[in-house]
Amino acid sequence: MNKPLLTLTGVAKRFDEVEALTHVDLDINSGQVIGLVGGNGAGKTTLLRLMAGVMEPTMGTILFEGKKVSTMRSKLGVVPESTGLYSRLTAWENIRYHSRMYGVPDDIAWNRVSHFSNRLDLTDALSRHTKGFSRGMRQKTALLRALAHGPDILLLDEPTAGLDVTSARTVRSLVGKLRDEGGTVIYSTHHLAEAQQVCDRIVIVHNGTIRADGSPTQLLEQTGKDNLEDAYVALTSDKARARKEDNKKEGKMSKWWRRLLTGRTPNNEEVGEDE
Ligand SMILES: Nc1ncnc2c1ncn2[C@@H]1O[C@H](COP(=O)(O)OP(=O)(O)O)[C@@H](O)[C@H]1O
Ligand SMILES: [Mg+2]
């Protein structure tokens, strides 16, 4: 088994009184599209920003190939929630500004960009100022900007939010192509159908914790549901959380039983039924 690209251990993030994430343990392996799926305020953006090394966790560690992720930013390509393009620059100038910061020669950045801009149908717009760009064009420019320095992993925060059908489809198809070429993409979304279509692995983020993690098929099997929406509802319900707590308690009980059976606690004590 390959070593994970990104490893999160015991990660928590607090903003004043808001506990945005708690107890996050996650390994990201290469060559997959991983969906962070959850509702508004679940903690997806916070998790992506921590993985991107643009923000420090309150607790825990985030390592990229064993090194602190904030020192490995050139290995990551990030498309944030808000694209943050300079409207007085053209699309290509925005991209070049970014790739130069990573010390990438313009011709190399240009080769990468023109390879992907055809797929995104953005080639003709590269020489235009981004001021009048539609949301779809801005999003595609931000994607090219994230790819231009040749990252090992791409982090996309709701990349299809607010896009028309055709643009959203083009973005999804690019993600699929990147995966087919061996790339690794982490993709946050609140669209289950999209996650099912695009992602090899789905990580369900709910109230700042990871509620489930597996392939779409595994999540269906785990819940006994026949569609991902029902599986999501089951996995994020309070009942699911209570069940998780019960399992923890049962785990403790079994350890206690084991101790009892190995004679390490007084065995004349009266014990209740396990169930
Ligand atoms: N910079 C911040 N300052 C204060 N609270 C924040 C900040 N960023 C996120 N939060 C809070 O953390 C929680 C998770 O937010 P976020 O990660 O943006 O969720 P999502 O992307 O899933 O909608 C929310 O309660 C949000 O209000
Ligand atoms: Mg968000």
PDB file of N, CA, C and O in Angstrom, residues 4-71:
ATOM      1  N   PRO A   4       0.268   7.507   2.454  1.00  0.00           N
ATOM      2  CA  PRO A   4      -0.666   8.586   2.116  1.00  0.00           C
ATOM      3  C   PRO A   4       0.066   9.882   1.752  1.00  0.00           C
ATOM      4  O   PRO A   4       1.161  10.135   2.237  1.00  0.00           O
ATOM      5  N   LEU A   5      -0.564  10.658   0.863  1.00  0.00           N
ATOM      6  CA  LEU A   5      -0.009  11.965   0.498  1.00  0.00           C
ATOM      7  C   LEU A   5      -0.200  12.939   1.656  1.00  0.00           C
ATOM      8  O   LEU A   5       0.714  13.664   2.033  1.00  0.00           O
ATOM      9  N   LEU A   6      -1.415  12.937   2.184  1.00  0.00           N
ATOM     10  CA  LEU A   6      -1.761  13.858   3.277  1.00  0.00           C
ATOM     11  C   LEU A   6      -2.244  13.037   4.465  1.00  0.00           C
ATOM     12  O   LEU A   6      -3.015  12.087   4.287  1.00  0.00           O
ATOM     13  N   THR A   7      -1.771  13.410   5.651  1.00  0.00           N
ATOM     14  CA  THR A   7      -2.210  12.715   6.866  1.00  0.00           C
ATOM     15  C   THR A   7      -2.661  13.732   7.897  1.00  0.00           C
ATOM     16  O   THR A   7      -1.883  14.609   8.292  1.00  0.00           O
ATOM     17  N   LEU A   8      -3.893  13.614   8.319  1.00  0.00           N
ATOM     18  CA  LEU A   8      -4.411  14.486   9.379  1.00  0.00           C
ATOM     19  C   LEU A   8      -4.592  13.645  10.635  1.00  0.00           C
ATOM     20  O   LEU A   8      -5.222  12.579  10.582  1.00  0.00           O
ATOM     21  N   THR A   9      -4.035  14.105  11.737  1.00  0.00           N
ATOM     22  CA  THR A   9      -4.126  13.350  12.987  1.00  0.00           C
ATOM     23  C   THR A   9      -4.637  14.241  14.112  1.00  0.00           C
ATOM     24  O   THR A   9      -4.029  15.267  14.413  1.00  0.00           O
ATOM     25  N   GLY A  10      -5.754  13.845  14.690  1.00  0.00           N
ATOM     26  CA  GLY A  10      -6.320  14.558  15.848  1.00  0.00           C
ATOM     27  C   GLY A  10      -6.540  16.040  15.594  1.00  0.00           C
ATOM     28  O   GLY A  10      -6.302  16.864  16.469  1.00  0.00           O
ATOM     29  N   VAL A  11      -7.011  16.369  14.390  1.00  0.00           N
ATOM     30  CA  VAL A  11      -7.113  17.787  14.018  1.00  0.00           C
ATOM     31  C   VAL A  11      -8.388  18.432  14.574  1.00  0.00           C
ATOM     32  O   VAL A  11      -9.482  17.878  14.487  1.00  0.00           O
ATOM     33  N   ALA A  12      -8.204  19.604  15.165  1.00  0.00           N
ATOM     34  CA  ALA A  12      -9.337  20.401  15.636  1.00  0.00           C
ATOM     35  C   ALA A  12      -9.081  21.849  15.244  1.00  0.00           C
ATOM     36  O   ALA A  12      -7.930  22.281  15.134  1.00  0.00           O
ATOM     37  N   LYS A  13     -10.171  22.580  14.974  1.00  0.00           N
ATOM     38  CA  LYS A  13     -10.048  24.014  14.694  1.00  0.00           C
ATOM     39  C   LYS A  13     -11.156  24.771  15.400  1.00  0.00           C
ATOM     40  O   LYS A  13     -12.329  24.452  15.253  1.00  0.00           O
ATOM     41  N   ARG A  14     -10.750  25.757  16.158  1.00  0.00           N
ATOM     42  CA  ARG A  14     -11.715  26.567  16.903  1.00  0.00           C
ATOM     43  C   ARG A  14     -11.574  28.015  16.450  1.00  0.00           C
ATOM     44  O   ARG A  14     -10.465  28.511  16.271  1.00  0.00           O
ATOM     45  N   PHE A  15     -12.716  28.678  16.219  1.00  0.00           N
ATOM     46  CA  PHE A  15     -12.720  30.132  15.978  1.00  0.00           C
ATOM     47  C   PHE A  15     -13.455  30.741  17.168  1.00  0.00           C
ATOM     48  O   PHE A  15     -14.678  30.585  17.257  1.00  0.00           O
ATOM     49  N   ASP A  16     -12.748  31.379  18.063  1.00  0.00           N
ATOM     50  CA  ASP A  16     -13.349  31.887  19.306  1.00  0.00           C
ATOM     51  C   ASP A  16     -14.222  30.811  19.943  1.00  0.00           C
ATOM     52  O   ASP A  16     -13.720  29.768  20.306  1.00  0.00           O
ATOM     53  N   GLU A  17     -15.557  31.099  19.969  1.00  0.00           N
ATOM     54  CA  GLU A  17     -16.399  30.107  20.657  1.00  0.00           C
ATOM     55  C   GLU A  17     -16.901  29.008  19.724  1.00  0.00           C
ATOM     56  O   GLU A  17     -17.541  28.053  20.156  1.00  0.00           O
ATOM     57  N   VAL A  18     -16.591  29.112  18.415  1.00  0.00           N
ATOM     58  CA  VAL A  18     -17.090  28.092  17.472  1.00  0.00           C
ATOM     59  C   VAL A  18     -16.071  26.963  17.302  1.00  0.00           C
ATOM     60  O   VAL A  18     -14.919  27.199  16.918  1.00  0.00           O
ATOM     61  N   GLU A  19     -16.525  25.759  17.598  1.00  0.00           N
ATOM     62  CA  GLU A  19     -15.679  24.578  17.392  1.00  0.00           C
ATOM     63  C   GLU A  19     -15.975  24.094  15.969  1.00  0.00           C
ATOM     64  O   GLU A  19     -16.922  23.349  15.738  1.00  0.00           O
ATOM     65  N   ALA A  20     -15.183  24.562  14.991  1.00  0.00           N
ATOM     66  CA  ALA A  20     -15.500  24.260  13.589  1.00  0.00           C
ATOM     67  C   ALA A  20     -15.174  22.814  13.227  1.00  0.00           C
ATOM     68  O   ALA A  20     -15.863  22.201  12.413  1.00  0.00           O
ATOM     69  N   LEU A  21     -14.115  22.268  13.815  1.00  0.00           N
ATOM     70  CA  LEU A  21     -13.750  20.861  13.560  1.00  0.00           C
ATOM     71  C   LEU A  21     -13.243  20.237  14.857  1.00  0.00           C
ATOM     72  O   LEU A  21     -12.536  20.898  15.629  1.00  0.00           O
ATOM     73  N   THR A  22     -13.587  18.960  15.051  1.00  0.00           N
ATOM     74  CA  THR A  22     -13.051  18.245  16.224  1.00  0.00           C
ATOM     75  C   THR A  22     -12.652  16.829  15.825  1.00  0.00           C
ATOM     76  O   THR A  22     -13.345  16.191  15.034  1.00  0.00           O
ATOM     77  N   HIS A  23     -11.535  16.360  16.391  1.00  0.00           N
ATOM     78  CA  HIS A  23     -11.092  14.966  16.249  1.00  0.00           C
ATOM     79  C   HIS A  23     -11.099  14.453  14.809  1.00  0.00           C
ATOM     80  O   HIS A  23     -11.726  13.448  14.520  1.00  0.00           O
ATOM     81  N   VAL A  24     -10.462  15.160  13.928  1.00  0.00           N
ATOM     82  CA  VAL A  24     -10.426  14.688  12.536  1.00  0.00           C
ATOM     83  C   VAL A  24      -9.144  13.890  12.284  1.00  0.00           C
ATOM     84  O   VAL A  24      -8.040  14.411  12.441  1.00  0.00           O
ATOM     85  N   ASP A  25      -9.327  12.634  11.924  1.00  0.00           N
ATOM     86  CA  ASP A  25      -8.221  11.773  11.494  1.00  0.00           C
ATOM     87  C   ASP A  25      -8.532  11.361  10.069  1.00  0.00           C
ATOM     88  O   ASP A  25      -9.618  10.832   9.809  1.00  0.00           O
ATOM     89  N   LEU A  26      -7.585  11.595   9.168  1.00  0.00           N
ATOM     90  CA  LEU A  26      -7.878  11.314   7.763  1.00  0.00           C
ATOM     91  C   LEU A  26      -6.569  11.060   7.016  1.00  0.00           C
ATOM     92  O   LEU A  26      -5.601  11.788   7.212  1.00  0.00           O
ATOM     93  N   ASP A  27      -6.557  10.022   6.185  1.00  0.00           N
ATOM     94  CA  ASP A  27      -5.428   9.774   5.278  1.00  0.00           C
ATOM     95  C   ASP A  27      -5.917   9.982   3.859  1.00  0.00           C
ATOM     96  O   ASP A  27      -6.981   9.463   3.502  1.00  0.00           O
ATOM     97  N   ILE A  28      -5.158  10.713   3.074  1.00  0.00           N
ATOM     98  CA  ILE A  28      -5.520  10.904   1.670  1.00  0.00           C
ATOM     99  C   ILE A  28      -4.472  10.204   0.815  1.00  0.00           C
ATOM    100  O   ILE A  28      -3.294  10.570   0.849  1.00  0.00           O
ATOM    101  N   ASN A  29      -4.912   9.189   0.069  1.00  0.00           N
ATOM    102  CA  ASN A  29      -3.995   8.483  -0.833  1.00  0.00           C
ATOM    103  C   ASN A  29      -4.049   9.082  -2.227  1.00  0.00           C
ATOM    104  O   ASN A  29      -5.033   9.728  -2.584  1.00  0.00           O
ATOM    105  N   SER A  30      -2.989   8.838  -2.998  1.00  0.00           N
ATOM    106  CA  SER A  30      -2.938   9.459  -4.323  1.00  0.00           C
ATOM    107  C   SER A  30      -3.803   8.703  -5.327  1.00  0.00           C
ATOM    108  O   SER A  30      -4.164   7.546  -5.119  1.00  0.00           O
ATOM    109  N   GLY A  31      -4.140   9.402  -6.412  1.00  0.00           N
ATOM    110  CA  GLY A  31      -4.850   8.772  -7.521  1.00  0.00           C
ATOM    111  C   GLY A  31      -6.346   8.645  -7.331  1.00  0.00           C
ATOM    112  O   GLY A  31      -6.989   7.861  -8.025  1.00  0.00           O
ATOM    113  N   GLN A  32      -6.882   9.395  -6.394  1.00  0.00           N
ATOM    114  CA  GLN A  32      -8.328   9.306  -6.152  1.00  0.00           C
ATOM    115  C   GLN A  32      -8.969  10.686  -6.165  1.00  0.00           C
ATOM    116  O   GLN A  32      -8.303  11.684  -5.909  1.00  0.00           O
ATOM    117  N   VAL A  33     -10.281  10.697  -6.427  1.00  0.00           N
ATOM    118  CA  VAL A  33     -11.061  11.912  -6.199  1.00  0.00           C
ATOM    119  C   VAL A  33     -11.835  11.692  -4.905  1.00  0.00           C
ATOM    120  O   VAL A  33     -12.602  10.736  -4.787  1.00  0.00           O
ATOM    121  N   ILE A  34     -11.560  12.548  -3.926  1.00  0.00           N
ATOM    122  CA  ILE A  34     -12.173  12.392  -2.610  1.00  0.00           C
ATOM    123  C   ILE A  34     -13.152  13.532  -2.383  1.00  0.00           C
ATOM    124  O   ILE A  34     -12.778  14.708  -2.488  1.00  0.00           O
ATOM    125  N   GLY A  35     -14.389  13.208  -2.082  1.00  0.00           N
ATOM    126  CA  GLY A  35     -15.407  14.230  -1.855  1.00  0.00           C
ATOM    127  C   GLY A  35     -15.577  14.506  -0.377  1.00  0.00           C
ATOM    128  O   GLY A  35     -15.718  13.571   0.408  1.00  0.00           O
ATOM    129  N   LEU A  36     -15.532  15.785  -0.008  1.00  0.00           N
ATOM    130  CA  LEU A  36     -15.925  16.180   1.350  1.00  0.00           C
ATOM    131  C   LEU A  36     -17.365  16.644   1.223  1.00  0.00           C
ATOM    132  O   LEU A  36     -17.632  17.665   0.591  1.00  0.00           O
ATOM    133  N   VAL A  37     -18.280  15.871   1.755  1.00  0.00           N
ATOM    134  CA  VAL A  37     -19.692  16.150   1.551  1.00  0.00           C
ATOM    135  C   VAL A  37     -20.339  16.549   2.872  1.00  0.00           C
ATOM    136  O   VAL A  37     -20.139  15.879   3.887  1.00  0.00           O
ATOM    137  N   GLY A  38     -21.079  17.637   2.859  1.00  0.00           N
ATOM    138  CA  GLY A  38     -21.757  18.076   4.078  1.00  0.00           C
ATOM    139  C   GLY A  38     -22.558  19.333   3.812  1.00  0.00           C
ATOM    140  O   GLY A  38     -22.362  19.994   2.792  1.00  0.00           O
ATOM    141  N   GLY A  39     -23.443  19.662   4.727  1.00  0.00           N
ATOM    142  CA  GLY A  39     -24.300  20.833   4.576  1.00  0.00           C
ATOM    143  C   GLY A  39     -23.565  22.126   4.878  1.00  0.00           C
ATOM    144  O   GLY A  39     -22.360  22.118   5.163  1.00  0.00           O
ATOM    145  N   ASN A  40     -24.294  23.255   4.849  1.00  0.00           N
ATOM    146  CA  ASN A  40     -23.699  24.548   5.166  1.00  0.00           C
ATOM    147  C   ASN A  40     -23.224  24.568   6.611  1.00  0.00           C
ATOM    148  O   ASN A  40     -23.946  24.127   7.496  1.00  0.00           O
ATOM    149  N   GLY A  41     -22.008  25.046   6.822  1.00  0.00           N
ATOM    150  CA  GLY A  41     -21.486  25.168   8.188  1.00  0.00           C
ATOM    151  C   GLY A  41     -20.957  23.864   8.766  1.00  0.00           C
ATOM    152  O   GLY A  41     -20.585  23.802   9.931  1.00  0.00           O
ATOM    153  N   ALA A  42     -20.892  22.807   7.935  1.00  0.00           N
ATOM    154  CA  ALA A  42     -20.441  21.497   8.433  1.00  0.00           C
ATOM    155  C   ALA A  42     -18.955  21.496   8.793  1.00  0.00           C
ATOM    156  O   ALA A  42     -18.514  20.760   9.668  1.00  0.00           O
ATOM    157  N   GLY A  43     -18.178  22.330   8.089  1.00  0.00           N
ATOM    158  CA  GLY A  43     -16.734  22.389   8.346  1.00  0.00           C
ATOM    159  C   GLY A  43     -15.891  22.048   7.120  1.00  0.00           C
ATOM    160  O   GLY A  43     -14.669  21.908   7.223  1.00  0.00           O
ATOM    161  N   LYS A  44     -16.508  21.975   5.938  1.00  0.00           N
ATOM    162  CA  LYS A  44     -15.789  21.580   4.716  1.00  0.00           C
ATOM    163  C   LYS A  44     -14.702  22.591   4.348  1.00  0.00           C
ATOM    164  O   LYS A  44     -13.566  22.221   4.080  1.00  0.00           O
ATOM    165  N   THR A  45     -15.084  23.874   4.320  1.00  0.00           N
ATOM    166  CA  THR A  45     -14.103  24.899   3.930  1.00  0.00           C
ATOM    167  C   THR A  45     -12.956  24.945   4.933  1.00  0.00           C
ATOM    168  O   THR A  45     -11.782  25.037   4.547  1.00  0.00           O
ATOM    169  N   THR A  46     -13.302  24.857   6.217  1.00  0.00           N
ATOM    170  CA  THR A  46     -12.255  24.876   7.250  1.00  0.00           C
ATOM    171  C   THR A  46     -11.297  23.711   7.031  1.00  0.00           C
ATOM    172  O   THR A  46     -10.069  23.884   7.068  1.00  0.00           O
ATOM    173  N   LEU A  47     -11.844  22.533   6.769  1.00  0.00           N
ATOM    174  CA  LEU A  47     -11.010  21.347   6.551  1.00  0.00           C
ATOM    175  C   LEU A  47     -10.111  21.528   5.322  1.00  0.00           C
ATOM    176  O   LEU A  47      -8.909  21.244   5.369  1.00  0.00           O
ATOM    177  N   LEU A  48     -10.675  22.064   4.248  1.00  0.00           N
ATOM    178  CA  LEU A  48      -9.875  22.284   3.033  1.00  0.00           C
ATOM    179  C   LEU A  48      -8.770  23.316   3.266  1.00  0.00           C
ATOM    180  O   LEU A  48      -7.642  23.137   2.806  1.00  0.00           O
ATOM    181  N   ARG A  49      -9.099  24.368   3.992  1.00  0.00           N
ATOM    182  CA  ARG A  49      -8.092  25.416   4.247  1.00  0.00           C
ATOM    183  C   ARG A  49      -6.961  24.884   5.127  1.00  0.00           C
ATOM    184  O   ARG A  49      -5.793  25.243   4.944  1.00  0.00           O
ATOM    185  N   LEU A  50      -7.313  24.020   6.067  1.00  0.00           N
ATOM    186  CA  LEU A  50      -6.270  23.407   6.902  1.00  0.00           C
ATOM    187  C   LEU A  50      -5.390  22.488   6.057  1.00  0.00           C
ATOM    188  O   LEU A  50      -4.165  22.498   6.167  1.00  0.00           O
ATOM    189  N   MET A  51      -6.039  21.694   5.187  1.00  0.00           N
ATOM    190  CA  MET A  51      -5.281  20.781   4.310  1.00  0.00           C
ATOM    191  C   MET A  51      -4.390  21.551   3.359  1.00  0.00           C
ATOM    192  O   MET A  51      -3.332  21.080   2.957  1.00  0.00           O
ATOM    193  N   ALA A  52      -4.855  22.752   2.966  1.00  0.00           N
ATOM    194  CA  ALA A  52      -4.081  23.566   2.027  1.00  0.00           C
ATOM    195  C   ALA A  52      -2.923  24.287   2.723  1.00  0.00           C
ATOM    196  O   ALA A  52      -2.117  24.935   2.070  1.00  0.00           O
ATOM    197  N   GLY A  53      -2.889  24.209   4.047  1.00  0.00           N
ATOM    198  CA  GLY A  53      -1.792  24.831   4.793  1.00  0.00           C
ATOM    199  C   GLY A  53      -1.904  26.341   4.879  1.00  0.00           C
ATOM    200  O   GLY A  53      -0.937  27.019   5.201  1.00  0.00           O
ATOM    201  N   VAL A  54      -3.086  26.894   4.583  1.00  0.00           N
ATOM    202  CA  VAL A  54      -3.241  28.347   4.669  1.00  0.00           C
ATOM    203  C   VAL A  54      -3.719  28.767   6.056  1.00  0.00           C
ATOM    204  O   VAL A  54      -3.812  29.951   6.351  1.00  0.00           O
ATOM    205  N   MET A  55      -4.009  27.773   6.897  1.00  0.00           N
ATOM    206  CA  MET A  55      -4.496  28.054   8.245  1.00  0.00           C
ATOM    207  C   MET A  55      -3.968  26.939   9.142  1.00  0.00           C
ATOM    208  O   MET A  55      -3.835  25.803   8.691  1.00  0.00           O
ATOM    209  N   GLU A  56      -3.625  27.301  10.382  1.00  0.00           N
ATOM    210  CA  GLU A  56      -3.072  26.295  11.305  1.00  0.00           C
ATOM    211  C   GLU A  56      -4.191  25.667  12.139  1.00  0.00           C
ATOM    212  O   GLU A  56      -5.113  26.379  12.559  1.00  0.00           O
ATOM    213  N   PRO A  57      -4.128  24.360  12.412  1.00  0.00           N
ATOM    214  CA  PRO A  57      -5.140  23.780  13.304  1.00  0.00           C
ATOM    215  C   PRO A  57      -4.918  24.240  14.750  1.00  0.00           C
ATOM    216  O   PRO A  57      -3.790  24.595  15.114  1.00  0.00           O
ATOM    217  N   THR A  58      -5.976  24.237  15.554  1.00  0.00           N
ATOM    218  CA  THR A  58      -5.842  24.554  16.977  1.00  0.00           C
ATOM    219  C   THR A  58      -5.160  23.387  17.685  1.00  0.00           C
ATOM    220  O   THR A  58      -4.386  23.572  18.617  1.00  0.00           O
ATOM    221  N   MET A  59      -5.473  22.181  17.205  1.00  0.00           N
ATOM    222  CA  MET A  59      -4.843  20.972  17.746  1.00  0.00           C
ATOM    223  C   MET A  59      -4.582  20.008  16.608  1.00  0.00           C
ATOM    224  O   MET A  59      -5.247  20.066  15.585  1.00  0.00           O
ATOM    225  N   GLY A  60      -3.603  19.110  16.823  1.00  0.00           N
ATOM    226  CA  GLY A  60      -3.363  18.053  15.848  1.00  0.00           C
ATOM    227  C   GLY A  60      -2.324  18.437  14.796  1.00  0.00           C
ATOM    228  O   GLY A  60      -1.790  19.554  14.809  1.00  0.00           O
ATOM    229  N   THR A  61      -2.040  17.482  13.900  1.00  0.00           N
ATOM    230  CA  THR A  61      -1.025  17.723  12.871  1.00  0.00           C
ATOM    231  C   THR A  61      -1.563  17.398  11.481  1.00  0.00           C
ATOM    232  O   THR A  61      -2.410  16.514  11.327  1.00  0.00           O
ATOM    233  N   ILE A  62      -1.033  18.127  10.497  1.00  0.00           N
ATOM    234  CA  ILE A  62      -1.372  17.864   9.100  1.00  0.00           C
ATOM    235  C   ILE A  62      -0.060  17.767   8.331  1.00  0.00           C
ATOM    236  O   ILE A  62       0.690  18.747   8.243  1.00  0.00           O
ATOM    237  N   LEU A  63       0.220  16.584   7.814  1.00  0.00           N
ATOM    238  CA  LEU A  63       1.491  16.368   7.132  1.00  0.00           C
ATOM    239  C   LEU A  63       1.261  16.042   5.666  1.00  0.00           C
ATOM    240  O   LEU A  63       0.338  15.297   5.318  1.00  0.00           O
ATOM    241  N   PHE A  64       2.116  16.645   4.821  1.00  0.00           N
ATOM    242  CA  PHE A  64       2.129  16.287   3.399  1.00  0.00           C
ATOM    243  C   PHE A  64       3.413  15.502   3.162  1.00  0.00           C
ATOM    244  O   PHE A  64       4.503  16.030   3.405  1.00  0.00           O
ATOM    245  N   GLU A  65       3.285  14.255   2.762  1.00  0.00           N
ATOM    246  CA  GLU A  65       4.433  13.349   2.615  1.00  0.00           C
ATOM    247  C   GLU A  65       5.379  13.474   3.811  1.00  0.00           C
ATOM    248  O   GLU A  65       6.596  13.596   3.656  1.00  0.00           O
ATOM    249  N   GLY A  66       4.806  13.496   5.004  1.00  0.00           N
ATOM    250  CA  GLY A  66       5.581  13.488   6.236  1.00  0.00           C
ATOM    251  C   GLY A  66       6.091  14.853   6.692  1.00  0.00           C
ATOM    252  O   GLY A  66       6.683  14.963   7.758  1.00  0.00           O
ATOM    253  N   LYS A  67       5.866  15.889   5.882  1.00  0.00           N
ATOM    254  CA  LYS A  67       6.345  17.228   6.282  1.00  0.00           C
ATOM    255  C   LYS A  67       5.152  18.139   6.550  1.00  0.00           C
ATOM    256  O   LYS A  67       4.085  17.953   5.975  1.00  0.00           O
ATOM    257  N   LYS A  68       5.394  19.125   7.412  1.00  0.00           N
ATOM    258  CA  LYS A  68       4.322  20.061   7.760  1.00  0.00           C
ATOM    259  C   LYS A  68       3.725  20.681   6.486  1.00  0.00           C
ATOM    260  O   LYS A  68       4.470  21.207   5.646  1.00  0.00           O
ATOM    261  N   VAL A  69       2.427  20.619   6.339  1.00  0.00           N
ATOM    262  CA  VAL A  69       1.811  21.004   5.068  1.00  0.00           C
ATOM    263  C   VAL A  69       2.057  22.475   4.711  1.00  0.00           C
ATOM    264  O   VAL A  69       2.203  22.815   3.523  1.00  0.00           O
ATOM    265  N   SER A  70       2.187  23.347   5.731  1.00  0.00           N
ATOM    266  CA  SER A  70       2.387  24.768   5.421  1.00  0.00           C
ATOM    267  C   SER A  70       3.738  25.024   4.745  1.00  0.00           C
ATOM    268  O   SER A  70       3.929  26.070   4.127  1.00  0.00           O
ATOM    269  N   THR A  71       4.673  24.046   4.833  1.00  0.00           N
ATOM    270  CA  THR A  71       5.963  24.209   4.167  1.00  0.00           C
ATOM    271  C   THR A  71       5.960  23.543   2.773  1.00  0.00           C
ATOM    272  O   THR A  71       6.963  23.565   2.075  1.00  0.00           O
TER     273      THR A  71
END
